[in-house]
Coordinates of C-alpha atoms in Angstrom, one line a residue:
Chain A
M1 CA 35.2 -42.3 0.8
R2 CA 38.9 -43.7 1.3
M3 CA 41.1 -40.5 0.4
T4 CA 43.4 -42.3 -2.5
I5 CA 45.9 -39.8 -4.3
P6 CA 43.8 -39.9 -7.7
L7 CA 40.8 -39.1 -5.2
Q8 CA 42.9 -35.9 -3.7
L9 CA 44.0 -34.9 -7.1
V10 CA 40.4 -34.8 -8.7
L11 CA 39.3 -32.4 -5.4
Q12 CA 42.0 -30.4 -5.1
V13 CA 41.1 -28.9 -8.8
L14 CA 37.7 -29.0 -8.1
L15 CA 38.7 -26.7 -5.8
E16 CA 40.8 -24.9 -7.6
N17 CA 37.6 -23.3 -8.8
P18 CA 34.4 -24.0 -7.6
E19 CA 32.2 -22.7 -8.5
R20 CA 32.7 -23.3 -11.8
E21 CA 32.0 -26.6 -14.1
L22 CA 33.6 -28.9 -15.8
Y23 CA 33.9 -31.9 -18.1
G24 CA 35.5 -35.3 -17.5
L25 CA 38.6 -35.1 -19.7
E26 CA 39.0 -32.0 -18.1
I27 CA 39.2 -33.0 -15.0
G28 CA 41.5 -35.3 -15.9
G29 CA 44.5 -33.6 -17.6
A30 CA 44.5 -30.9 -15.1
A31 CA 45.3 -33.5 -12.0
G32 CA 47.2 -36.0 -14.6
L33 CA 45.2 -37.8 -14.4
A34 CA 43.1 -41.5 -17.7
S35 CA 40.0 -41.1 -17.9
G36 CA 39.3 -44.7 -16.8
T37 CA 40.7 -43.0 -13.2
V38 CA 38.6 -40.4 -13.1
H39 CA 34.9 -41.2 -14.8
P40 CA 34.8 -43.7 -11.6
L41 CA 35.7 -41.3 -8.9
L42 CA 33.2 -38.8 -10.5
A43 CA 30.9 -41.7 -10.4
R44 CA 31.5 -41.9 -6.3
L45 CA 31.6 -38.4 -6.2
E46 CA 27.5 -37.6 -7.6
A47 CA 27.1 -40.8 -5.3
H48 CA 27.7 -39.9 -1.8
G49 CA 26.0 -36.3 -3.1
W50 CA 29.1 -34.2 -3.7
L51 CA 29.6 -33.5 -7.3
V52 CA 26.1 -32.7 -9.5
S53 CA 26.3 -33.2 -13.1
R54 CA 24.5 -31.3 -16.8
W55 CA 24.7 -31.4 -19.2
E56 CA 26.3 -29.5 -22.1
D57 CA 23.7 -26.7 -23.0
I58 CA 24.7 -26.5 -26.5
D59 CA 23.2 -26.9 -30.3
P60 CA 25.8 -29.9 -31.9
S61 CA 25.2 -28.7 -34.9
T62 CA 26.1 -25.5 -34.6
E63 CA 28.7 -26.1 -32.0
G64 CA 30.2 -29.7 -34.8
R65 CA 30.1 -31.7 -31.2
P66 CA 27.2 -33.4 -29.1
A67 CA 27.5 -31.8 -25.8
R68 CA 29.4 -32.5 -22.6
R69 CA 28.3 -33.7 -19.9
Y70 CA 30.0 -31.0 -17.6
Y71 CA 30.3 -31.9 -13.7
R72 CA 30.4 -29.3 -10.2
L73 CA 30.6 -29.4 -6.6
T74 CA 27.7 -28.8 -4.8
A75 CA 27.2 -26.5 -1.5
Q76 CA 28.0 -29.8 1.1
G77 CA 30.3 -31.1 -0.9
E78 CA 33.2 -29.0 -1.6
A79 CA 33.0 -28.5 2.7
D80 CA 33.1 -31.4 2.8
A81 CA 35.8 -32.0 0.1
R82 CA 38.5 -28.9 2.3
A83 CA 37.5 -31.2 5.3
A84 CA 38.5 -34.4 3.8
L85 CA 41.5 -33.0 2.1
A86 CA 42.5 -31.2 5.5
R87 CA 42.1 -34.0 7.5
K88 CA 44.6 -36.3 5.3
R89 CA 46.8 -33.2 5.0
A90 CA 46.9 -33.2 9.1
R91 CA 48.2 -37.4 8.3
R92 CA 50.7 -37.0 6.2
P93 CA 53.6 -37.9 7.6
H94 CA 55.4 -34.4 7.6
G95 CA 57.5 -33.2 3.6
L96 CA 55.7 -35.1 2.5
S97 CA 53.1 -34.1 0.2
L98 CA 50.8 -34.0 -3.5
P99 CA 52.6 -32.7 -6.9
A100 CA 51.6 -29.7 -7.2
L101 CA 48.5 -29.2 -10.3
G102 CA 50.2 -28.5 -13.9
Q103 CA 53.7 -28.8 -11.9
E104 CA 56.9 -30.5 -13.3
A105 CA 57.9 -33.8 -11.1
Chain B
M1 CA 30.4 -29.6 -48.6
P2 CA 33.1 -27.1 -46.5
A3 CA 32.7 -28.3 -43.1
T4 CA 32.4 -25.3 -40.3
P5 CA 35.1 -24.1 -38.3
T6 CA 33.8 -24.9 -35.4
C7 CA 33.4 -28.2 -37.2
Q8 CA 34.9 -30.9 -34.2
R9 CA 36.4 -33.9 -35.6
P10 CA 34.3 -36.6 -34.9
P11 CA 35.4 -39.4 -34.3
R12 CA 37.0 -43.1 -35.7
S13 CA 34.0 -46.4 -35.5
W14 CA 36.7 -48.6 -34.1
A15 CA 36.7 -46.3 -31.2
R16 CA 33.1 -45.5 -30.8
V17 CA 32.7 -49.9 -31.0
V18 CA 35.8 -49.6 -28.0
I19 CA 33.7 -47.3 -25.8
A20 CA 30.0 -49.9 -26.7
A21 CA 32.2 -51.9 -25.8
S22 CA 33.1 -50.4 -22.4
V23 CA 29.4 -49.4 -21.2
A24 CA 28.3 -52.5 -22.0
V25 CA 29.3 -53.8 -19.1
L26 CA 27.9 -51.1 -16.6
P27 CA 24.1 -51.2 -15.5
K28 CA 21.4 -50.5 -18.6
S29 CA 20.5 -47.6 -16.3
V30 CA 22.6 -45.8 -17.0
R31 CA 24.9 -47.0 -20.4
P32 CA 23.2 -44.1 -22.4
R33 CA 24.9 -40.6 -20.4
Y34 CA 28.4 -42.5 -19.9
E35 CA 28.0 -44.1 -23.8
R36 CA 26.4 -40.2 -25.1
E37 CA 29.7 -38.4 -22.4
F38 CA 32.7 -40.3 -23.6
I39 CA 31.7 -40.0 -27.3
A40 CA 31.1 -36.6 -26.8
D41 CA 35.1 -36.4 -25.7
L42 CA 36.1 -38.3 -28.2
Y43 CA 35.7 -35.2 -31.0
G44 CA 38.2 -33.3 -31.8
M45 CA 40.7 -35.5 -30.7
S46 CA 43.7 -37.6 -33.8
C47 CA 43.4 -41.0 -34.5
W48 CA 45.8 -42.1 -32.0
E49 CA 44.8 -39.7 -29.3
Q50 CA 41.6 -41.5 -29.7
A51 CA 42.5 -44.9 -29.4
G52 CA 44.1 -44.1 -26.3
Y53 CA 41.5 -42.8 -24.6
A54 CA 39.1 -45.9 -25.4
G55 CA 41.9 -48.0 -24.3
R56 CA 41.6 -46.2 -21.9
V57 CA 38.1 -46.1 -20.8
L58 CA 38.2 -49.8 -21.6
A59 CA 40.7 -50.8 -18.8
G60 CA 38.4 -48.6 -16.0
C61 CA 35.4 -49.9 -17.4
V62 CA 35.8 -52.4 -14.3
P63 CA 36.0 -50.1 -12.0
L64 CA 33.1 -47.4 -13.3
R65 CA 30.7 -50.3 -12.9
L66 CA 31.6 -51.4 -9.6
A67 CA 31.6 -47.4 -8.5
V68 CA 28.1 -47.1 -10.6
R69 CA 26.6 -50.5 -9.2
S70 CA 27.8 -49.5 -5.6
A71 CA 25.8 -45.9 -5.7
T72 CA 23.1 -48.0 -7.7
H73 CA 22.2 -50.9 -5.1
A74 CA 23.3 -48.5 -1.9
S75 CA 19.8 -46.2 -3.3
A76 CA 17.9 -49.3 -4.0
L77 CA 18.4 -50.3 -0.2
E78 CA 17.2 -47.4 0.9
G79 CA 14.5 -47.5 2.9
I80 CA 14.3 -51.4 2.7
D81 CA 14.3 -53.6 6.0
M82 CA 16.2 -55.9 5.6
T83 CA 14.7 -58.6 8.0
A84 CA 16.0 -62.2 8.8
R85 CA 12.0 -63.3 6.9
Q86 CA 13.4 -61.2 3.2
L87 CA 16.7 -63.3 3.1
R88 CA 15.2 -66.7 4.3
P89 CA 16.8 -69.9 3.6
L90 CA 15.6 -72.5 1.2
R91 CA 14.4 -74.9 3.8
C92 CA 13.1 -72.4 6.2
R93 CA 11.1 -70.2 3.4
L94 CA 9.8 -74.3 1.8
N95 CA 8.7 -74.8 5.6
V96 CA 10.3 -78.3 5.1
R97 CA 13.1 -78.0 8.1
H98 CA 14.0 -75.1 10.6
D99 CA 17.0 -74.7 13.3
W100 CA 14.2 -75.0 16.0
H101 CA 15.7 -73.3 19.2
Y102 CA 14.8 -72.5 23.2
E103 CA 14.5 -68.8 23.9
S104 CA 13.0 -67.7 27.0
A105 CA 10.2 -64.7 27.1
E106 CA 9.9 -61.6 29.1
D107 CA 7.8 -63.4 31.5
G108 CA 11.0 -66.4 32.0
S109 CA 7.5 -68.7 29.6
R110 CA 9.8 -70.8 27.0
Y111 CA 9.6 -71.2 22.7
Q112 CA 10.7 -72.2 20.4
R113 CA 12.2 -70.5 17.0
C114 CA 14.2 -70.5 14.2
R115 CA 18.2 -69.7 14.4
R116 CA 18.4 -69.6 10.5
C117 CA 14.8 -67.2 9.6
G118 CA 14.0 -66.1 12.9
K119 CA 10.4 -67.3 12.6
D120 CA 8.4 -68.5 15.9
A121 CA 7.4 -72.3 16.3
I122 CA 2.9 -73.1 16.4
G123 CA 2.1 -74.3 19.2
P124 CA 1.4 -75.0 23.1
V125 CA 4.7 -72.9 24.6
V126 CA 6.3 -75.4 26.4
T127 CA 8.2 -74.3 29.5
S128 CA 10.2 -77.9 30.8
R129 CA 11.2 -81.4 29.6
A130 CA 7.7 -82.6 31.3
D131 CA 5.4 -80.4 29.2
L132 CA 7.1 -81.6 26.2
A133 CA 7.0 -85.3 27.3
A134 CA 3.1 -84.8 28.1
Q135 CA 2.3 -83.1 24.8
A136 CA 4.5 -85.7 22.7
A137 CA 2.0 -88.2 25.0
N138 CA -1.3 -86.4 24.1
F139 CA 0.3 -87.0 19.9
W140 CA 1.1 -90.5 20.2
G141 CA -2.4 -90.9 22.4
I142 CA -1.0 -92.7 24.8
G143 CA -3.1 -91.7 28.4
A144 CA -1.2 -91.1 31.4
G145 CA -2.4 -93.5 32.9
G146 CA -1.4 -96.4 30.8
G147 CA -2.7 -99.6 29.8

């Protein structure tokens, strides 16, 4: 899988807390990416087996909204993602780094 | 009826239309899932936020289609042996015209195989041009003795 910058940002968000489940809009907000960018990446990650997704288990009439789709890294996905990000960092020219999540430019 | 404290602002109808148009380009099997997912995200957004979100989803529908289709295609091809015979050109499938060429077997004999579809020619094994001439003469009824 090509490690584009948006993909790296999404993986950084997911790796912050691998046990935590996040929905698409939440991942996009944390990574600073639009939904049109995030969802194709999530689809590719899911196809590769790095992510699993499920519908939120709620009662829509009580919550006042429909269930969201939550994503979580698999164990293999977490290991592969960490390895892929480490390889990318090793190849990056000296001094260049991804913007820190949540940090202003 | 008073709204419950947990009731979130529902999406506008035009936002739902834009989302429906966005997922229309996706494969049929995943359309309901993504439509439901995108609509769920719209809840609680202001009018302008819904417009921005729906617009960004529409802008990203083609990359999403490519991502989903490549995943679907890869899983569909798993276990399928895509041999040349299954991908035969029309002329080969209709047996109208093959692109015959000579190949050598392990025992040194030669046979004819189609370059396009991999089909082996049915008939006597041809080992030399003399054999070919003899078979042609035999076919046309031209005897060896002449006359």
